[in-house]
Coordinates of C-alpha atoms and ligand atoms in Angstrom, one line a residue:
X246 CA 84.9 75.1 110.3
X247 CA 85.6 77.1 113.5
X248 CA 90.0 78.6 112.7
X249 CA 91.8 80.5 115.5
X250 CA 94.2 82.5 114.7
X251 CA 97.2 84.0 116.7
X252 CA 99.2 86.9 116.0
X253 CA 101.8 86.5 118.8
X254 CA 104.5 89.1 119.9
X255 CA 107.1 89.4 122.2
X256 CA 104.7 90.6 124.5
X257 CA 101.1 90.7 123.2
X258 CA 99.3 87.8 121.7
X259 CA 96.2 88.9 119.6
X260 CA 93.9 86.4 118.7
X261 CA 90.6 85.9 116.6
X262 CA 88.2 83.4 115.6
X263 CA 86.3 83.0 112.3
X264 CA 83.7 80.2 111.2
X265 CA 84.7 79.4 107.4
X266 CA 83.9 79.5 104.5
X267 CA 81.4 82.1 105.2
X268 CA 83.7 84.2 107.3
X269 CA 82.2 85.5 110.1
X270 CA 83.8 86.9 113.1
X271 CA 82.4 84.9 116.0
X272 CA 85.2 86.5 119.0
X273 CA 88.4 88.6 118.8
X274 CA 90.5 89.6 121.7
X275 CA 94.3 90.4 122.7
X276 CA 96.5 89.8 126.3
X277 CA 98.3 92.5 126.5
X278 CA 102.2 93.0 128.6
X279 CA 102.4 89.5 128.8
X280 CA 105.4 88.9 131.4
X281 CA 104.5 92.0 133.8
X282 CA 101.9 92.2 136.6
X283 CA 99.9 95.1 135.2
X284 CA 98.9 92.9 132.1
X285 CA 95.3 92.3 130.7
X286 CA 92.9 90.3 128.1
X287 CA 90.0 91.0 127.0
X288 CA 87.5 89.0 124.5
X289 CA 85.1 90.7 122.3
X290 CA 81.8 88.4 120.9
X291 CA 78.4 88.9 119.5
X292 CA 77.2 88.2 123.1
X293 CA 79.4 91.0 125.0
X294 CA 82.8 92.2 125.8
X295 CA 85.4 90.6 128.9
X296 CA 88.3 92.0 130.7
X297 CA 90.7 91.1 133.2
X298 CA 93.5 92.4 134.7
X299 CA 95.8 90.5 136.5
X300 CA 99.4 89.6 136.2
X301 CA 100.4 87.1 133.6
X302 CA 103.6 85.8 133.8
X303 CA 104.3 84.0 131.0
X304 CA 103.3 82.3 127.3
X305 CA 101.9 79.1 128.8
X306 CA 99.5 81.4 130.9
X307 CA 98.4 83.8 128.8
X308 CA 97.2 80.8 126.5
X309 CA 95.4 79.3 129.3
X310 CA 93.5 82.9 130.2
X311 CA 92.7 83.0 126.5
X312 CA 91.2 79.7 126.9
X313 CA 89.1 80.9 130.0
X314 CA 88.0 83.5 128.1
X315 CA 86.7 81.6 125.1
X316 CA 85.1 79.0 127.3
X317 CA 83.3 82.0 129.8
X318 CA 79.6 80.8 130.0
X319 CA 78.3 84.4 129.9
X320 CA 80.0 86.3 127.3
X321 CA 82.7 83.5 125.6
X322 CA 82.6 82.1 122.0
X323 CA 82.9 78.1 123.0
X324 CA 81.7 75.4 125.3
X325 CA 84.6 73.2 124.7
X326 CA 87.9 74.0 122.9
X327 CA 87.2 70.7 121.2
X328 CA 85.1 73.2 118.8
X329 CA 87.9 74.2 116.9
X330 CA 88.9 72.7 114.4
X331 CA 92.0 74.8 113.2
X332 CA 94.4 77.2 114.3
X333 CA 96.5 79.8 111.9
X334 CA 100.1 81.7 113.1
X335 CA 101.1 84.7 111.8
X336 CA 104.7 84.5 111.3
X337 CA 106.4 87.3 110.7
X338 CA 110.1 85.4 108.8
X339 CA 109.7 82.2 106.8
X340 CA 113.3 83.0 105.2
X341 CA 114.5 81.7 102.3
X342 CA 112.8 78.3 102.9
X343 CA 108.8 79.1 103.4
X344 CA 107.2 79.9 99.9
X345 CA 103.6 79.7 101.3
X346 CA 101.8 79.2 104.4
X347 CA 102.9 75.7 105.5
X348 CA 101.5 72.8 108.0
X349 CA 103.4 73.0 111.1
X350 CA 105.2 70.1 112.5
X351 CA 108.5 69.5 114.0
X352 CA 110.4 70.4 110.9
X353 CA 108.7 73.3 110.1
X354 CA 109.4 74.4 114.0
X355 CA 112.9 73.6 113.6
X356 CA 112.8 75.8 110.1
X357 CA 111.2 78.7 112.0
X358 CA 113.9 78.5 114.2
X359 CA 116.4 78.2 112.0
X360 CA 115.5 81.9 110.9
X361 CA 115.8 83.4 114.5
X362 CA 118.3 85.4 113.5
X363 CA 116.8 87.2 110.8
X364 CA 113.8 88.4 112.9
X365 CA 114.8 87.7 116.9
X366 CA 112.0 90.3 118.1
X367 CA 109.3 88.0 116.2
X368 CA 109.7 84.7 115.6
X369 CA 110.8 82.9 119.0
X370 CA 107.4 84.7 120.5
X371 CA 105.8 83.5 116.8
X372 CA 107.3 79.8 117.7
X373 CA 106.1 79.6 121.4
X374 CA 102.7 80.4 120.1
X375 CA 102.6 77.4 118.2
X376 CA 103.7 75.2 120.8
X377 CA 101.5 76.6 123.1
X378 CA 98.1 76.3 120.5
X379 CA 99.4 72.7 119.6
X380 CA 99.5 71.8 123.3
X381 CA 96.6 73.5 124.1
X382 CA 94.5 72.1 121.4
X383 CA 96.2 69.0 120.8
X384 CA 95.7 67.1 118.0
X385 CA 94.3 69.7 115.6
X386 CA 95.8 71.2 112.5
X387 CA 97.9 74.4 112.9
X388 CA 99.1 76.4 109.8
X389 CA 101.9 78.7 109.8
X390 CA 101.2 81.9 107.2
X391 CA 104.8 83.8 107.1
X392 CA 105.0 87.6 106.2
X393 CA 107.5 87.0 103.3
X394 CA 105.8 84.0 101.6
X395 CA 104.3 86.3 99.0
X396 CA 107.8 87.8 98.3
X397 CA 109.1 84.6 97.4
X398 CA 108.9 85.5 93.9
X399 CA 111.1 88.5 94.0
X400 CA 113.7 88.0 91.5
X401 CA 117.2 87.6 92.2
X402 CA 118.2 91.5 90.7
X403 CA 115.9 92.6 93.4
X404 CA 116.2 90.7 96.3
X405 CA 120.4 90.9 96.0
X406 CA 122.2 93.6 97.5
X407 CA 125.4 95.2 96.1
X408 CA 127.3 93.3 98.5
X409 CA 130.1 90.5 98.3
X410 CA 128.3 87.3 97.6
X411 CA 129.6 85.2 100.7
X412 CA 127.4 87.5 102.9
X413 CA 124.5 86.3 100.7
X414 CA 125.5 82.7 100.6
X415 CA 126.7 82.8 104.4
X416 CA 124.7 84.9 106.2
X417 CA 121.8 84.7 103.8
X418 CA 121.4 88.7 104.1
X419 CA 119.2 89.7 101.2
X420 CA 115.7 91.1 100.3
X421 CA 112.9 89.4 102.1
X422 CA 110.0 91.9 102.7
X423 CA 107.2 91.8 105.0
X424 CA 103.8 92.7 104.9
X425 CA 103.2 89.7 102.6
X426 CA 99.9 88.2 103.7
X427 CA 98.3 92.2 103.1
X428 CA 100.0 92.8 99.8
X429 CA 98.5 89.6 99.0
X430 CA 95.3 89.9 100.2
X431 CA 94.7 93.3 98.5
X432 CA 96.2 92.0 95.1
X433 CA 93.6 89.3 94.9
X434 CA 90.4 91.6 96.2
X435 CA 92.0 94.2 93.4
X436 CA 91.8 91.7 90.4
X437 CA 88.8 90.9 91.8
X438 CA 87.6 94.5 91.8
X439 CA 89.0 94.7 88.6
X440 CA 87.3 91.9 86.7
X441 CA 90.6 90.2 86.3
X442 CA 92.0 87.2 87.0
X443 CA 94.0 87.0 89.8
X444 CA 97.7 86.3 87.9
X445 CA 97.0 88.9 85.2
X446 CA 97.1 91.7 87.1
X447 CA 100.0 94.7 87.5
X448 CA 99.5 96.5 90.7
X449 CA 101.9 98.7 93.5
X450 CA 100.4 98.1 96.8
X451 CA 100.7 101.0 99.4
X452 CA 100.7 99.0 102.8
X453 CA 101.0 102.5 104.6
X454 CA 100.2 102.1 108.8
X455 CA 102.5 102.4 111.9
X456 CA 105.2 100.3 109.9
X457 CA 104.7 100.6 105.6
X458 CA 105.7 99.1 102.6
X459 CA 105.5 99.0 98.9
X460 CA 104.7 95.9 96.5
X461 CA 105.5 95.8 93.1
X462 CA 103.2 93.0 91.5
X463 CA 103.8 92.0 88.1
X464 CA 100.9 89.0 86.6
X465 CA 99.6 88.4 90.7
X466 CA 103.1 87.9 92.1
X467 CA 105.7 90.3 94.2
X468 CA 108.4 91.3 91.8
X469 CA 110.1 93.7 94.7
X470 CA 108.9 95.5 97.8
X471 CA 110.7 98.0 100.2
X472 CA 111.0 96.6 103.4
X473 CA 114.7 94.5 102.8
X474 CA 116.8 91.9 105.1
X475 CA 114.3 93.9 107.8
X476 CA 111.2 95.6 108.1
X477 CA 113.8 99.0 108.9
X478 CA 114.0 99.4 105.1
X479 CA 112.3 101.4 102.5
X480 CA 109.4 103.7 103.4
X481 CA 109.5 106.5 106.5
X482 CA 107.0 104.7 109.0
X483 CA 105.6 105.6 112.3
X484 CA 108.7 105.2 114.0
X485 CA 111.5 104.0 112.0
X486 CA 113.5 105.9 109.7
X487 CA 113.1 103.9 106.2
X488 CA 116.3 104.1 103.9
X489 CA 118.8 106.1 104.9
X490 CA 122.5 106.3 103.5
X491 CA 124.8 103.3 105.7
X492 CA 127.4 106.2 106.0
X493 CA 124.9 107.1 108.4
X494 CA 125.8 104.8 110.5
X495 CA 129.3 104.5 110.9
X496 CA 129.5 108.3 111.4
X497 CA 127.4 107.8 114.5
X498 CA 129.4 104.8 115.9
X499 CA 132.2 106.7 115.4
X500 CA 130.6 109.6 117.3
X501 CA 130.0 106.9 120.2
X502 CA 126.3 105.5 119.4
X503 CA 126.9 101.4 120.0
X504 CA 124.4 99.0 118.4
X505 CA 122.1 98.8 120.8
X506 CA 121.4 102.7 120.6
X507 CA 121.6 102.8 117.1
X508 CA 118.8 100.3 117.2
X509 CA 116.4 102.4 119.1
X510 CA 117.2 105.2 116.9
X511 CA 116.5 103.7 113.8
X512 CA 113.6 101.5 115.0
X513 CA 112.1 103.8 117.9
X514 CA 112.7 107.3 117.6
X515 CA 112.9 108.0 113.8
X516 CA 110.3 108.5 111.3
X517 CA 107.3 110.6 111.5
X518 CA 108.1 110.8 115.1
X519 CA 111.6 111.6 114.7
X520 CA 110.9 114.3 112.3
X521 CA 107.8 116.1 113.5
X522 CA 109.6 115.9 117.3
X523 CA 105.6 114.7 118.8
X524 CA 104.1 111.8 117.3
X525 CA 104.1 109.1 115.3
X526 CA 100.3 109.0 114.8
X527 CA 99.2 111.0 111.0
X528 CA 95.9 112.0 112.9
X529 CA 97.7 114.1 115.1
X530 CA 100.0 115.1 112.9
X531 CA 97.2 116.1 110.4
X532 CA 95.9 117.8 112.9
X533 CA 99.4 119.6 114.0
X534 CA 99.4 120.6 110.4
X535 CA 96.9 121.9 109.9
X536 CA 97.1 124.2 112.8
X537 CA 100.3 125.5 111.4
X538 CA 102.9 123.0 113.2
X539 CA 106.0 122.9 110.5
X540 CA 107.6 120.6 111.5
X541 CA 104.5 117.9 111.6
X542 CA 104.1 119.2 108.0
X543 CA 107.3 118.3 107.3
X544 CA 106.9 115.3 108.2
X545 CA 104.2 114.1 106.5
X546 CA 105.6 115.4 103.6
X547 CA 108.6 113.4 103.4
X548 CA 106.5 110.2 104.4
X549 CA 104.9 110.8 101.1
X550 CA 107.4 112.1 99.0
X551 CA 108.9 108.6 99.9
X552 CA 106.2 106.8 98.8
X553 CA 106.2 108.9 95.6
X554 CA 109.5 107.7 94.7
X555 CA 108.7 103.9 95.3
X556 CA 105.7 104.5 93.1
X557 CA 107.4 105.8 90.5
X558 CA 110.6 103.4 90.4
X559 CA 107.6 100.7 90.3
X560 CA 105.9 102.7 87.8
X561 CA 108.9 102.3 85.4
X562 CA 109.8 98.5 86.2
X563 CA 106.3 97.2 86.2
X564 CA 105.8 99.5 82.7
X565 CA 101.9 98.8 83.1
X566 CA 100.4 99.4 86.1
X567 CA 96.2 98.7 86.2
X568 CA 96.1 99.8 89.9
X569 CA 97.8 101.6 92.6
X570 CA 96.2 100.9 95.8
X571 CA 96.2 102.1 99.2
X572 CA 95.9 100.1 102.3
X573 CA 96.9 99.4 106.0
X574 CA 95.5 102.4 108.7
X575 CA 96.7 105.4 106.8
X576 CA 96.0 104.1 103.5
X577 CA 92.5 103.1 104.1
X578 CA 91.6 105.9 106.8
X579 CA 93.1 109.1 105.5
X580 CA 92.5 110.8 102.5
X581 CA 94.7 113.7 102.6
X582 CA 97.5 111.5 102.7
X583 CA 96.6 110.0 99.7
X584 CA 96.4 113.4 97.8
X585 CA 99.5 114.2 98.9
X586 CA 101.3 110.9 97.7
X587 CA 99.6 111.1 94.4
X588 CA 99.8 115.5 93.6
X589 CA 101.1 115.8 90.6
X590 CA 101.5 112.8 88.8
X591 CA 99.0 114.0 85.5
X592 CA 101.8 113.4 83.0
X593 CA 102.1 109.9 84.5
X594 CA 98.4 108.9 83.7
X595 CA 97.6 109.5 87.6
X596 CA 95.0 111.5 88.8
X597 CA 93.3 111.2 91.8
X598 CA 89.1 112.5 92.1
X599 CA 88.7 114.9 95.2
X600 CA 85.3 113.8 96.0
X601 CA 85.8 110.1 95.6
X602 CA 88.8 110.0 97.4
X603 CA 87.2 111.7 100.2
X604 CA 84.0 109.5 100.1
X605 CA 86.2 106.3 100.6
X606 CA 87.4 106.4 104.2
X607 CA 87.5 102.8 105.0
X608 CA 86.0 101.4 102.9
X609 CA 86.8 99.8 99.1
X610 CA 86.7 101.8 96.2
X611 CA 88.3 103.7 93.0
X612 CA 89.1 107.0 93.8
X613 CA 90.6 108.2 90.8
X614 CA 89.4 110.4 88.2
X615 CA 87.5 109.5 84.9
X616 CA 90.7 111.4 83.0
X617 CA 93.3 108.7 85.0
X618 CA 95.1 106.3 82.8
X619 CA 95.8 104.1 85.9
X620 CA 93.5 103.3 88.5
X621 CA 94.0 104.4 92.4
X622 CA 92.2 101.8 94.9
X623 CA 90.8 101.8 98.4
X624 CA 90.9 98.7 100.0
X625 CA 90.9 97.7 103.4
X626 CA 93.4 94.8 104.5
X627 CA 92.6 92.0 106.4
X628 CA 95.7 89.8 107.6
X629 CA 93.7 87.9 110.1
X630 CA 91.6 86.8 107.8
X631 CA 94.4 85.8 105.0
X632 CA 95.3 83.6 107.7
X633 CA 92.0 82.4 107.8
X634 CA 91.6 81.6 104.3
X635 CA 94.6 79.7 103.8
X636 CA 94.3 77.6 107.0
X637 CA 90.9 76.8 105.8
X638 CA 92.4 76.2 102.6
X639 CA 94.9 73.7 103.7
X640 CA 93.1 71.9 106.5
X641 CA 89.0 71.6 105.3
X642 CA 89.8 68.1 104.1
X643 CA 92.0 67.2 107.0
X644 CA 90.5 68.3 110.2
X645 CA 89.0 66.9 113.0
X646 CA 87.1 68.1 115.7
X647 CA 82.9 69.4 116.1
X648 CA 81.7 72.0 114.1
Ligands
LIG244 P1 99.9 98.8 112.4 O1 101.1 98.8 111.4 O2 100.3 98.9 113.8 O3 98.9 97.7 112.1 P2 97.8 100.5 111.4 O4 97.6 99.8 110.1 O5 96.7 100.3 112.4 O6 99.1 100.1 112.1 O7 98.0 102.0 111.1 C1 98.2 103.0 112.2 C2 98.2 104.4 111.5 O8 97.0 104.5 110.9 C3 98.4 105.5 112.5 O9 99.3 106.4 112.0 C4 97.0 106.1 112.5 O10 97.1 107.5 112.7 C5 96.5 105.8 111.1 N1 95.0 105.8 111.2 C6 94.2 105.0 111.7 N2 92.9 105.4 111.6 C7 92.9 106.6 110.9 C8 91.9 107.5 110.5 N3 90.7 107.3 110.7 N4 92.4 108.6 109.8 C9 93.7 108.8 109.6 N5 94.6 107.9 110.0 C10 94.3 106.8 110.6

């Protein structure tokens, strides 16, 4: 079977198309600053690489360069759209409602939309790429995979905030986390790793790129996670600050910061950028550091220290933990990172080997030492092709189409 699948944004829809069950890539590509006249696409396949630049005003044409590009004699993946026989959405809030990746129909539409709200930067671009796949490739099946399915399990004393209940029962403000479709997917290649079964595994998932998060996973399934009502919660990420103390925040509205400016801060100028005062990218803040920039030090030092303390209030709720594992750009990619998160942590049964942990960059592995009670995993996500999986999953006896 030939699945497409769409991450769409408010202003970038990525795309990517897999033959399953045996996985292959067969053409990836993104159309970039949808809306302005300086956007772009571009398709990469086996057979070569396309471009274009021209303005693209809206949804409805980006979708119909995307199918240009697929369909381009030369250098394209298809000769007829009619070749594929799925599609698969990333969507980023499934609320309290979406428990796993779901067919999409009307109702499911409507309950996407019902959970604007919660996430209005992602899911009305998240919706319009659905209508615009199911109008573009009419009558095949399209699955919706949500970011917080796999948090579904959390349990009410973690997803609950210390607030009065109404705002939980009215305004459905609670834990949700985000990230789900990685957590998963590395919690199942882990077990796998492991020799396990999938559901009798204890693991803490690092999810560590430009925006990070946590997983406590207790027999397979999420027990808690730090991202929150928001992905603004929990761990310092690229750009946004992670927890911070809500006094915070009145302080600066009474100092004159409205909500919109508060936003950015929080969202757009904290984190790693906000601390080291010149980027939000660890390679060059490695690199800063190393050259003896303190405050780039500094920040990658509080990036981990905060993802020392979610490991060890995991540690002590999980009780046994057979793996801690590292993924996302900076959990896969950089290895001094990972020392740094895991220093220290002998008396835990945590100890991480120099040499392994430097040998896997990228690529899956165990990295910690033959003296370590608990195992410390490399393992590349794969969100795209989660998606994949599970639309195959859900569609293989159902769809239609050529293969
Ligand atoms: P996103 O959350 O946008 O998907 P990624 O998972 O791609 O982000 O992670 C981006 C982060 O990963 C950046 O901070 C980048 O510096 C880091 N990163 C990517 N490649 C490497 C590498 N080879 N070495 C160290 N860090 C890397």
């Amino acid at each position: 079977m030939k699945i497409l699948v769409f991450n769409c944004g408010s202003s970038s829809i990525k795309f990517k198309l897999f033959h399953l069950p045996e996985e292959t890539v067969l053409a990836e590509g993104v159309v970039d600053r949808v809306g302005t006249e300086d956007a772009s696409a571009s398709l990469k396949t086996p057979r070569g690489k396309l471009e274009i630049k021209r303005a693209i005003e809206d949804y409805p044409h980006g979708f119909s360069v995307i199918k240009d590009l697929l369909l381009d004699p030369k250098n394209g993946a298809l000769r007829s759209l009619a070749e594929v026989n799925a599609c698969g959405h990333r969507v980023v809030h499934g609320g309290e409602k979406f428990s796993g990746s779901m067919p999409v129909d009307d109702e499911l539409e409507q309950g996407i939309e019902a959970v604007f709200e919660l996430a209005p930067l992602h899911n009305p671009p998240n919706l319009t790429g659905i209508q615009q796949a199911r109008q573009l490739f009419g009558n095949i099946p399209q699955v919706a995979c949500f970011d917080t399915a796999f948090h579904h399990s959390i349990p009410e004393i973690a997803y609950r905030y210390a607030l009065p209940e109404d705002l939980y029962l009215d305004h459905k403000i609670r834990r949700y986390g985000f990230h789900g479709m990685s957590h998963q997917f590395v919690a199942r290649r882990a077990a796998k790793m492991l020799g396990k079964h999938k559901y009798a595994v204890n693991l803490i998932t690092c999810h560590l790129g430009n925006g990070s998060s946590v997983a406590a996973i207790k027999d397979g399934h999420s027990i808690d996670t730090s991202m929150g009502l928001t992905p603004l919660e929990g761990l310092v990420m690229g750009t946004r600050s992670g927890d911070l103390d809500p006094g915070i925040i009145f302080y600066l509205h009474r100092k004159g910061y409205d909500t919109d400016s508060l936003d950015t801060l929080l969202n757009k100028r904290s984190g790693l950028l906000g601390i080291s005062g010149s980027s939000n990218d660890v390679r060059d803040l490695e690199l800063k550091a190393n050259g003896g920039d303190e405050k780039a030090t500094l920040a990658l030092d509080i990036f981990a220290y905060r993802i020392k303390k979610y490991i060890g209030a995991y540690l002590a709720i999980l009780n046994r933990v057979d793996a801690i594992i590292f993924t996302g750009g900076i959990g896969e990619n950089d290895s001094a990172m990972r020392t740094r998160v895991l220093a220290d942590m002998d008396q835990l049964g945590i100890i991480i080997d120099d040499s392994r942990n430097s040998v896997h960059i990228g690529e899956a592995g165990e990295i910690q030492a033959v003296t370590s009670r608990t195992k410390v995993m490399v393992i590349p996500t794969n969100e795209e092709l989660a998606i994949a999986r599970d639309t195959y999953a859900m569609t293989k006896n159902i769809a239609h189409g050529d293969t």
